[in-house]
């Protein structure tokens, strides 16, 4: 541990720290029991055992953590949080036996949310989205991703991304914005998927990049959405504009999207219920994260699980996210998702926590700044009144962070 002298903005003592840093501490959570941590200018300046605390450190403020657990802020690396409308009638239809694909092919599904979102003003869209963001924050989320994709024309895609940007200004959270113009084919392009993809690549993407409204580009690669060749066209345009890519892949069938995405150095491939052995191999030879979305698996009553054992055996980082959206994963608790990942997919509680911290940070390209409690990282932290770090995945019994730190600033959500 490095020696520190001088001042810091805040010193937190008497905490157990789940660093999630594989090179720190003990156990699966990188635990430091009876630890202390110094924060300065929004960054982690020092952490270690309380007895190793530099004697000459002069904190401007101190906080007694009272034996609680300090964790990295949680990161939700896949959401469709900004949308309008409601899809509960589809839930009823699916319970009566209609499939998600049937509903989509009959003009419902994503398109029903597109209609509602197109009709909304920017302000209405922000107000409808606000409670969902606040719910995520209550759960300890300090960074999240928001995708567009319920506009499918330039005007509405811009409106969604501007709403995400405005929410980021109103809350202390970090929001990474992703353009998902290739979510589904809008009705005005019926039968003309190639033409729509041209519009995405030549008109929408450049305008969104020009306004700096997205850092990544996503595609829904699926038999009810876009094929591999469409996906590759979008990836090429994204790359030419300096944007990273990611993919909704192998959710309902094996479209071999993962192999394509890894060839474009994707940040992540997401869903993966139908991932093949070749897909696993492609991930193994890449830096792409496998993001699992158990909320959608649960809500669609899917029975094919993503190949977790193979991903684990191959050492592929597995992130977890809410996939928060009105049609397939209407859930605003990342902790519920952690619990589902353990009960439905067989992750361990420490894998689940890694999935919403260290691996989620990598899925957003933020691994050098976030996802671990580590010297030099952003001081995005959560303090929990719990007995063990496994509690975050194990029990949903009302515990919320007693404090959440956003770039070192404490707040009660
Ligand atoms: O991640 N798979 C595509 N997109 C979303 C669902 C969107 C919707 O049905 O509104 C998902 O599950
Ligand atoms: Fe999604």
Coordinates of C-alpha atoms and ligand atoms in Angstrom, one line a residue:
X1 CA 0.0 0.0 0.0
X2 CA 1.3 3.4 -1.0
X3 CA 2.2 5.9 1.7
X4 CA 0.1 9.1 1.6
X5 CA 0.9 12.4 3.2
X6 CA -1.0 15.6 3.3
X7 CA -4.7 16.2 3.1
X8 CA -7.8 14.4 1.7
X9 CA -11.4 15.5 1.4
X10 CA -12.8 12.6 3.3
X11 CA -11.6 9.7 5.4
X12 CA -13.9 6.8 6.0
X13 CA -12.9 4.5 8.8
X14 CA -14.3 1.4 10.5
X15 CA -15.6 -0.2 7.3
X16 CA -15.3 -3.6 5.7
X17 CA -14.4 -3.1 2.1
X18 CA -15.4 -5.4 -0.8
X19 CA -12.9 -4.0 -3.2
X20 CA -13.8 -6.4 -6.1
X21 CA -10.2 -5.9 -7.1
X22 CA -8.7 -9.4 -7.7
X23 CA -5.3 -8.1 -6.7
X24 CA -6.5 -6.8 -3.3
X25 CA -7.7 -8.3 0.0
X26 CA -8.9 -11.8 0.5
X27 CA -11.8 -14.0 -0.8
X28 CA -14.0 -13.6 -3.8
X29 CA -14.9 -10.0 -3.0
X30 CA -11.3 -8.7 -2.5
X31 CA -12.3 -8.1 1.1
X32 CA -10.4 -5.7 3.4
X33 CA -11.8 -6.2 6.9
X34 CA -11.6 -3.2 9.3
X35 CA -10.5 -1.0 6.5
X36 CA -10.2 2.7 5.9
X37 CA -10.4 4.7 2.7
X38 CA -9.3 8.2 1.8
X39 CA -11.0 10.2 -0.9
X40 CA -9.7 13.3 -2.6
X41 CA -11.1 15.3 -5.4
X42 CA -13.6 12.6 -6.3
X43 CA -11.0 9.9 -6.5
X44 CA -9.9 7.1 -4.2
X45 CA -6.6 8.3 -2.8
X46 CA -5.7 5.5 -0.4
X47 CA -7.3 2.4 1.0
X48 CA -6.0 -0.3 3.3
X49 CA -6.3 -1.8 6.8
X50 CA -7.1 0.8 9.5
X51 CA -3.8 0.2 11.3
X52 CA -1.9 1.0 8.1
X53 CA -3.5 4.4 7.9
X54 CA -0.8 7.1 7.3
X55 CA -0.4 8.9 10.6
X56 CA 0.2 12.3 9.0
X57 CA -2.9 12.2 6.8
X58 CA -5.1 15.3 7.5
X59 CA -8.6 14.7 6.3
X60 CA -10.9 17.7 5.9
X61 CA -13.8 15.4 7.0
X62 CA -14.1 12.0 8.5
X63 CA -16.9 9.4 8.6
X64 CA -17.3 6.5 10.9
X65 CA -18.6 3.6 8.8
X66 CA -19.8 1.8 12.0
X67 CA -18.7 -1.6 10.7
X68 CA -20.9 -1.5 7.5
X69 CA -19.8 -2.9 4.1
X70 CA -18.4 -0.5 1.6
X71 CA -18.9 -1.6 -2.0
X72 CA -18.2 -0.1 -5.4
X73 CA -21.2 1.8 -6.8
X74 CA -23.3 -0.6 -8.8
X75 CA -23.2 -0.2 -12.6
X76 CA -26.2 -1.1 -14.8
X77 CA -24.6 -1.5 -18.2
X78 CA -27.7 -2.2 -20.3
X79 CA -31.0 -0.3 -20.0
X80 CA -33.7 1.1 -22.2
X81 CA -34.8 3.4 -19.4
X82 CA -36.1 6.3 -21.5
X83 CA -39.4 5.4 -23.1
X84 CA -43.1 6.3 -22.9
X85 CA -46.2 4.2 -22.6
X86 CA -47.1 0.9 -21.1
X87 CA -47.1 -2.7 -22.3
X88 CA -49.1 -4.5 -19.6
X89 CA -51.7 -5.8 -22.1
X90 CA -48.9 -7.7 -23.9
X91 CA -48.1 -9.3 -20.5
X92 CA -51.7 -10.5 -20.4
X93 CA -51.4 -11.7 -24.0
X94 CA -48.3 -13.7 -23.3
X95 CA -49.8 -15.3 -20.3
X96 CA -52.6 -16.5 -22.6
X97 CA -50.0 -18.1 -24.8
X98 CA -48.9 -15.6 -27.4
X99 CA -45.1 -15.4 -27.9
X100 CA -43.0 -12.2 -27.8
X101 CA -42.1 -12.9 -31.5
X102 CA -45.9 -13.3 -32.4
X103 CA -46.7 -9.9 -30.7
X104 CA -43.8 -8.2 -32.4
X105 CA -44.7 -9.6 -35.9
X106 CA -48.3 -8.3 -35.4
X107 CA -47.0 -4.7 -34.9
X108 CA -46.9 -4.7 -31.1
X109 CA -43.9 -5.1 -28.9
X110 CA -41.1 -2.6 -29.5
X111 CA -43.3 -0.7 -32.1
X112 CA -46.0 -0.1 -29.5
X113 CA -43.4 1.7 -27.3
X114 CA -42.1 3.5 -30.4
X115 CA -45.6 5.0 -31.1
X116 CA -46.0 6.2 -27.5
X117 CA -42.5 7.6 -27.5
X118 CA -42.9 9.5 -30.8
X119 CA -46.0 11.2 -29.4
X120 CA -44.3 12.5 -26.3
X121 CA -42.6 15.9 -25.8
X122 CA -39.0 15.9 -24.5
X123 CA -40.3 17.1 -21.1
X124 CA -43.0 14.4 -20.9
X125 CA -40.4 11.8 -21.8
X126 CA -38.1 13.0 -19.0
X127 CA -40.9 13.0 -16.5
X128 CA -42.0 9.4 -17.5
X129 CA -38.5 8.2 -17.2
X130 CA -37.5 9.9 -14.0
X131 CA -39.1 7.4 -11.5
X132 CA -37.2 4.6 -13.1
X133 CA -33.9 6.4 -12.8
X134 CA -34.7 7.2 -9.2
X135 CA -35.5 3.6 -8.4
X136 CA -32.2 2.4 -9.8
X137 CA -30.4 5.0 -7.7
X138 CA -32.1 3.8 -4.6
X139 CA -30.6 0.4 -5.2
X140 CA -27.0 1.8 -5.3
X141 CA -26.5 2.5 -9.0
X142 CA -23.9 5.1 -9.6
X143 CA -23.4 4.6 -13.4
X144 CA -25.7 3.3 -16.0
X145 CA -26.2 3.0 -19.7
X146 CA -29.3 4.2 -21.5
X147 CA -30.0 3.2 -25.1
X148 CA -32.2 4.9 -27.6
X149 CA -34.2 2.7 -29.9
X150 CA -37.8 3.6 -29.3
X151 CA -37.7 6.4 -31.8
X152 CA -36.6 4.8 -35.1
X153 CA -36.5 8.2 -36.8
X154 CA -33.9 10.9 -36.3
X155 CA -36.2 13.3 -34.4
X156 CA -37.3 10.8 -31.8
X157 CA -33.9 9.0 -31.4
X158 CA -32.4 12.5 -30.7
X159 CA -35.2 13.2 -28.2
X160 CA -34.5 10.0 -26.3
X161 CA -30.8 10.6 -26.1
X162 CA -31.3 14.3 -25.1
X163 CA -33.7 13.1 -22.4
X164 CA -30.9 10.8 -21.1
X165 CA -28.5 13.7 -21.2
X166 CA -30.9 16.0 -19.3
X167 CA -31.4 13.3 -16.7
X168 CA -27.6 13.0 -16.3
X169 CA -27.5 16.8 -15.6
X170 CA -30.3 16.6 -13.0
X171 CA -28.8 13.6 -11.0
X172 CA -25.2 12.9 -9.8
X173 CA -25.2 9.6 -11.7
X174 CA -23.0 9.0 -14.8
X175 CA -25.0 8.0 -17.9
X176 CA -23.4 6.4 -20.9
X177 CA -25.6 6.8 -24.0
X178 CA -25.9 4.3 -26.7
X179 CA -27.6 4.7 -30.1
X180 CA -29.9 1.7 -30.9
X181 CA -31.5 3.0 -34.1
X182 CA -31.4 -0.6 -35.5
X183 CA -33.8 -1.9 -32.8
X184 CA -36.6 -2.9 -35.1
X185 CA -37.9 -1.9 -38.5
X186 CA -40.2 1.1 -38.3
X187 CA -43.6 0.8 -40.1
X188 CA -42.8 3.5 -42.7
X189 CA -39.9 1.2 -43.9
X190 CA -41.9 -2.0 -44.0
X191 CA -40.3 -4.4 -46.4
X192 CA -37.3 -2.1 -46.8
X193 CA -34.9 -3.1 -44.1
X194 CA -31.9 -2.4 -46.3
X195 CA -33.1 1.1 -47.0
X196 CA -33.7 1.7 -43.3
X197 CA -30.2 0.6 -42.4
X198 CA -28.9 3.0 -44.9
X199 CA -30.8 5.8 -43.1
X200 CA -29.4 4.6 -39.8
X201 CA -25.9 4.7 -41.1
X202 CA -25.9 7.7 -43.3
X203 CA -28.3 10.1 -41.7
X204 CA -29.1 9.1 -38.1
X205 CA -25.7 8.0 -36.8
X206 CA -23.7 10.9 -38.2
X207 CA -26.2 13.4 -36.7
X208 CA -26.1 11.7 -33.3
X209 CA -22.2 11.6 -33.4
X210 CA -22.1 15.2 -34.4
X211 CA -24.1 16.2 -31.3
X212 CA -21.9 13.9 -29.1
X213 CA -25.1 12.2 -27.9
X214 CA -23.7 8.6 -27.9
X215 CA -20.5 6.8 -27.1
X216 CA -21.6 3.4 -28.4
X217 CA -23.9 1.9 -31.0
X218 CA -26.0 -1.2 -30.6
X219 CA -28.1 -3.4 -32.9
X220 CA -30.8 -6.0 -32.2
X221 CA -29.5 -8.9 -34.3
X222 CA -32.3 -11.4 -34.4
X223 CA -34.7 -13.1 -36.8
X224 CA -37.4 -10.7 -35.8
X225 CA -35.1 -7.7 -36.2
X226 CA -31.9 -7.2 -38.2
X227 CA -29.6 -9.8 -39.9
X228 CA -25.8 -10.1 -39.8
X229 CA -25.2 -8.1 -42.9
X230 CA -27.3 -5.2 -41.5
X231 CA -25.5 -5.4 -38.3
X232 CA -22.1 -5.3 -40.0
X233 CA -23.1 -2.2 -41.9
X234 CA -24.0 -0.4 -38.7
X235 CA -20.8 -1.5 -37.1
X236 CA -18.8 -0.2 -40.0
X237 CA -20.5 3.2 -39.8
X238 CA -20.0 3.3 -36.0
X239 CA -16.3 2.5 -36.4
X240 CA -15.8 5.2 -39.0
X241 CA -17.2 7.7 -36.6
X242 CA -15.0 6.5 -33.7
X243 CA -17.9 4.9 -31.7
X244 CA -17.7 1.6 -29.9
X245 CA -20.2 -1.2 -30.7
X246 CA -22.2 -3.7 -28.7
X247 CA -24.9 -6.1 -29.7
X248 CA -28.2 -7.7 -28.6
X249 CA -27.2 -11.2 -29.6
X250 CA -28.5 -14.7 -29.5
X251 CA -31.5 -13.8 -27.4
X252 CA -34.2 -15.8 -29.3
X253 CA -32.0 -17.8 -31.7
X254 CA -28.3 -18.3 -32.7
X255 CA -27.7 -15.6 -35.3
X256 CA -23.9 -15.8 -34.9
X257 CA -24.0 -12.1 -33.9
X258 CA -21.4 -12.8 -31.2
X259 CA -18.8 -13.8 -33.8
X260 CA -19.4 -10.7 -35.8
X261 CA -19.4 -8.4 -32.7
X262 CA -16.1 -9.8 -31.4
X263 CA -14.5 -9.1 -34.9
X264 CA -15.5 -5.5 -34.3
X265 CA -14.0 -5.4 -30.8
X266 CA -17.4 -5.0 -29.3
X267 CA -17.7 -3.8 -25.7
X268 CA -20.2 -6.5 -25.0
X269 CA -22.7 -8.9 -26.4
X270 CA -25.9 -9.1 -24.5
X271 CA -28.6 -11.8 -23.7
X272 CA -26.8 -14.9 -25.1
X273 CA -29.3 -17.6 -24.2
X274 CA -28.7 -19.2 -27.6
X275 CA -24.9 -18.7 -27.7
X276 CA -23.1 -21.5 -29.5
X277 CA -19.8 -23.1 -28.7
X278 CA -18.2 -21.1 -31.5
X279 CA -19.6 -18.0 -30.0
X280 CA -18.0 -18.9 -26.6
X281 CA -14.7 -19.5 -28.5
X282 CA -15.0 -16.1 -30.2
X283 CA -15.5 -14.4 -26.8
X284 CA -12.6 -16.3 -25.3
X285 CA -10.3 -14.8 -28.0
X286 CA -11.6 -11.2 -27.5
X287 CA -12.0 -8.5 -24.9
X288 CA -15.7 -8.5 -25.3
X289 CA -17.8 -8.9 -22.2
X290 CA -20.7 -11.4 -22.0
X291 CA -23.6 -9.5 -20.5
X292 CA -26.4 -11.6 -19.1
X293 CA -29.9 -10.3 -18.7
X294 CA -31.9 -12.6 -16.5
X295 CA -34.8 -10.2 -16.2
X296 CA -35.8 -10.7 -19.8
X297 CA -35.2 -14.5 -19.5
X298 CA -37.5 -14.6 -16.5
X299 CA -40.2 -12.2 -17.9
X300 CA -40.4 -14.0 -21.3
X301 CA -40.5 -17.4 -19.5
X302 CA -37.5 -18.5 -21.6
X303 CA -36.3 -22.0 -20.8
X304 CA -32.9 -22.0 -22.6
X305 CA -30.3 -20.6 -20.2
X306 CA -27.1 -18.9 -21.4
X307 CA -24.1 -21.2 -21.3
X308 CA -22.8 -19.9 -18.0
X309 CA -20.7 -23.0 -17.2
X310 CA -18.9 -22.7 -20.5
X311 CA -18.4 -18.9 -20.1
X312 CA -17.1 -19.4 -16.6
X313 CA -14.7 -22.3 -17.7
X314 CA -13.4 -20.0 -20.5
X315 CA -12.7 -17.1 -18.1
X316 CA -15.0 -14.8 -20.0
X317 CA -16.2 -11.8 -17.9
X318 CA -19.9 -12.0 -17.3
X319 CA -21.7 -8.7 -16.6
X320 CA -25.3 -8.4 -15.4
X321 CA -27.8 -5.7 -16.2
X322 CA -31.5 -4.9 -15.8
X323 CA -32.2 -4.5 -19.5
X324 CA -34.9 -2.2 -18.0
X325 CA -37.5 -1.9 -20.7
X326 CA -41.4 -2.0 -20.9
X327 CA -41.7 -5.2 -22.9
X328 CA -39.3 -7.8 -21.7
X329 CA -37.7 -6.7 -18.5
X330 CA -39.8 -4.1 -16.6
X331 CA -37.6 -4.1 -13.5
X332 CA -35.7 -1.3 -11.8
X333 CA -33.7 -3.2 -9.3
X334 CA -30.2 -4.3 -10.2
X335 CA -30.2 -6.3 -6.9
X336 CA -33.3 -8.3 -8.1
X337 CA -31.3 -9.0 -11.3
X338 CA -28.3 -10.2 -9.2
X339 CA -30.7 -12.6 -7.3
X340 CA -32.2 -13.9 -10.6
X341 CA -28.7 -14.5 -12.0
X342 CA -28.0 -16.7 -9.0
X343 CA -31.3 -18.5 -8.9
X344 CA -32.0 -18.8 -12.7
X345 CA -28.5 -18.9 -14.2
X346 CA -26.4 -20.5 -11.4
X347 CA -24.0 -17.5 -10.8
X348 CA -22.5 -17.3 -7.3
X349 CA -23.3 -14.1 -5.2
X350 CA -19.7 -13.0 -5.8
X351 CA -20.0 -13.5 -9.5
X352 CA -23.3 -11.5 -9.4
X353 CA -21.6 -8.6 -7.6
X354 CA -18.6 -8.8 -10.0
X355 CA -21.3 -8.7 -12.8
X356 CA -22.6 -5.3 -11.7
X357 CA -19.2 -3.8 -10.8
X358 CA -15.9 -4.8 -12.4
X359 CA -17.4 -6.6 -15.4
X360 CA -20.2 -4.0 -16.0
X361 CA -17.5 -1.3 -16.0
X362 CA -15.6 -3.2 -18.7
X363 CA -18.9 -3.6 -20.7
X364 CA -19.0 0.2 -20.8
X365 CA -15.3 0.7 -21.5
X366 CA -14.9 2.3 -18.0
X367 CA -12.7 -0.4 -16.4
X368 CA -9.8 2.0 -15.8
X369 CA -12.1 4.4 -13.8
X370 CA -14.9 2.4 -12.2
X371 CA -16.1 -1.0 -10.9
X372 CA -13.5 -1.6 -8.2
X373 CA -12.5 0.2 -5.0
X374 CA -9.0 0.9 -6.1
X375 CA -6.5 3.8 -5.8
X376 CA -7.0 6.3 -8.6
X377 CA -10.5 5.1 -9.4
X378 CA -13.5 7.3 -9.2
X379 CA -14.9 7.4 -5.7
X380 CA -18.3 5.9 -6.7
X381 CA -19.1 3.9 -3.6
X382 CA -22.0 2.4 -1.7
X383 CA -22.2 1.8 2.1
X384 CA -24.5 -1.0 3.1
X385 CA -25.9 -2.0 6.5
X386 CA -25.4 -5.7 5.9
X387 CA -23.5 -8.5 7.5
X388 CA -21.9 -10.0 4.4
X389 CA -21.3 -8.9 0.8
X390 CA -23.3 -12.0 -0.4
X391 CA -26.5 -10.2 1.0
X392 CA -26.6 -8.0 -2.0
X393 CA -27.6 -11.0 -4.1
X394 CA -29.1 -13.2 -1.4
X395 CA -31.8 -11.1 0.2
X396 CA -34.2 -8.3 -1.0
X397 CA -35.5 -7.4 2.4
X398 CA -35.4 -3.6 2.2
X399 CA -31.8 -2.8 2.9
X400 CA -30.7 0.1 0.8
X401 CA -27.3 1.9 0.9
X402 CA -27.1 4.1 4.0
X403 CA -24.9 6.4 1.8
X404 CA -24.1 6.5 -1.9
X405 CA -21.0 8.4 -3.0
X406 CA -20.9 9.9 -6.4
X407 CA -17.4 11.1 -7.3
X408 CA -16.8 11.3 -3.6
X409 CA -19.9 13.3 -2.7
X410 CA -22.2 11.5 -0.2
X411 CA -25.9 11.4 -0.8
X412 CA -28.9 9.5 0.7
X413 CA -31.2 8.4 -2.1
Ligands
LIG1 O1 -33.3 -6.1 -24.7 N1 -34.3 -7.4 -27.5 C1 -34.5 -6.2 -27.8 N2 -34.7 -5.2 -27.0 C2 -35.2 -5.3 -25.7 C3 -36.6 -5.4 -25.7 C4 -37.3 -4.2 -26.1 C5 -38.8 -4.3 -26.1 O2 -39.4 -5.3 -26.2 O3 -39.3 -3.2 -25.9 C6 -34.5 -6.3 -24.9 O4 -35.0 -7.3 -24.4
LIG2 FE1 -32.0 -4.7 -24.3

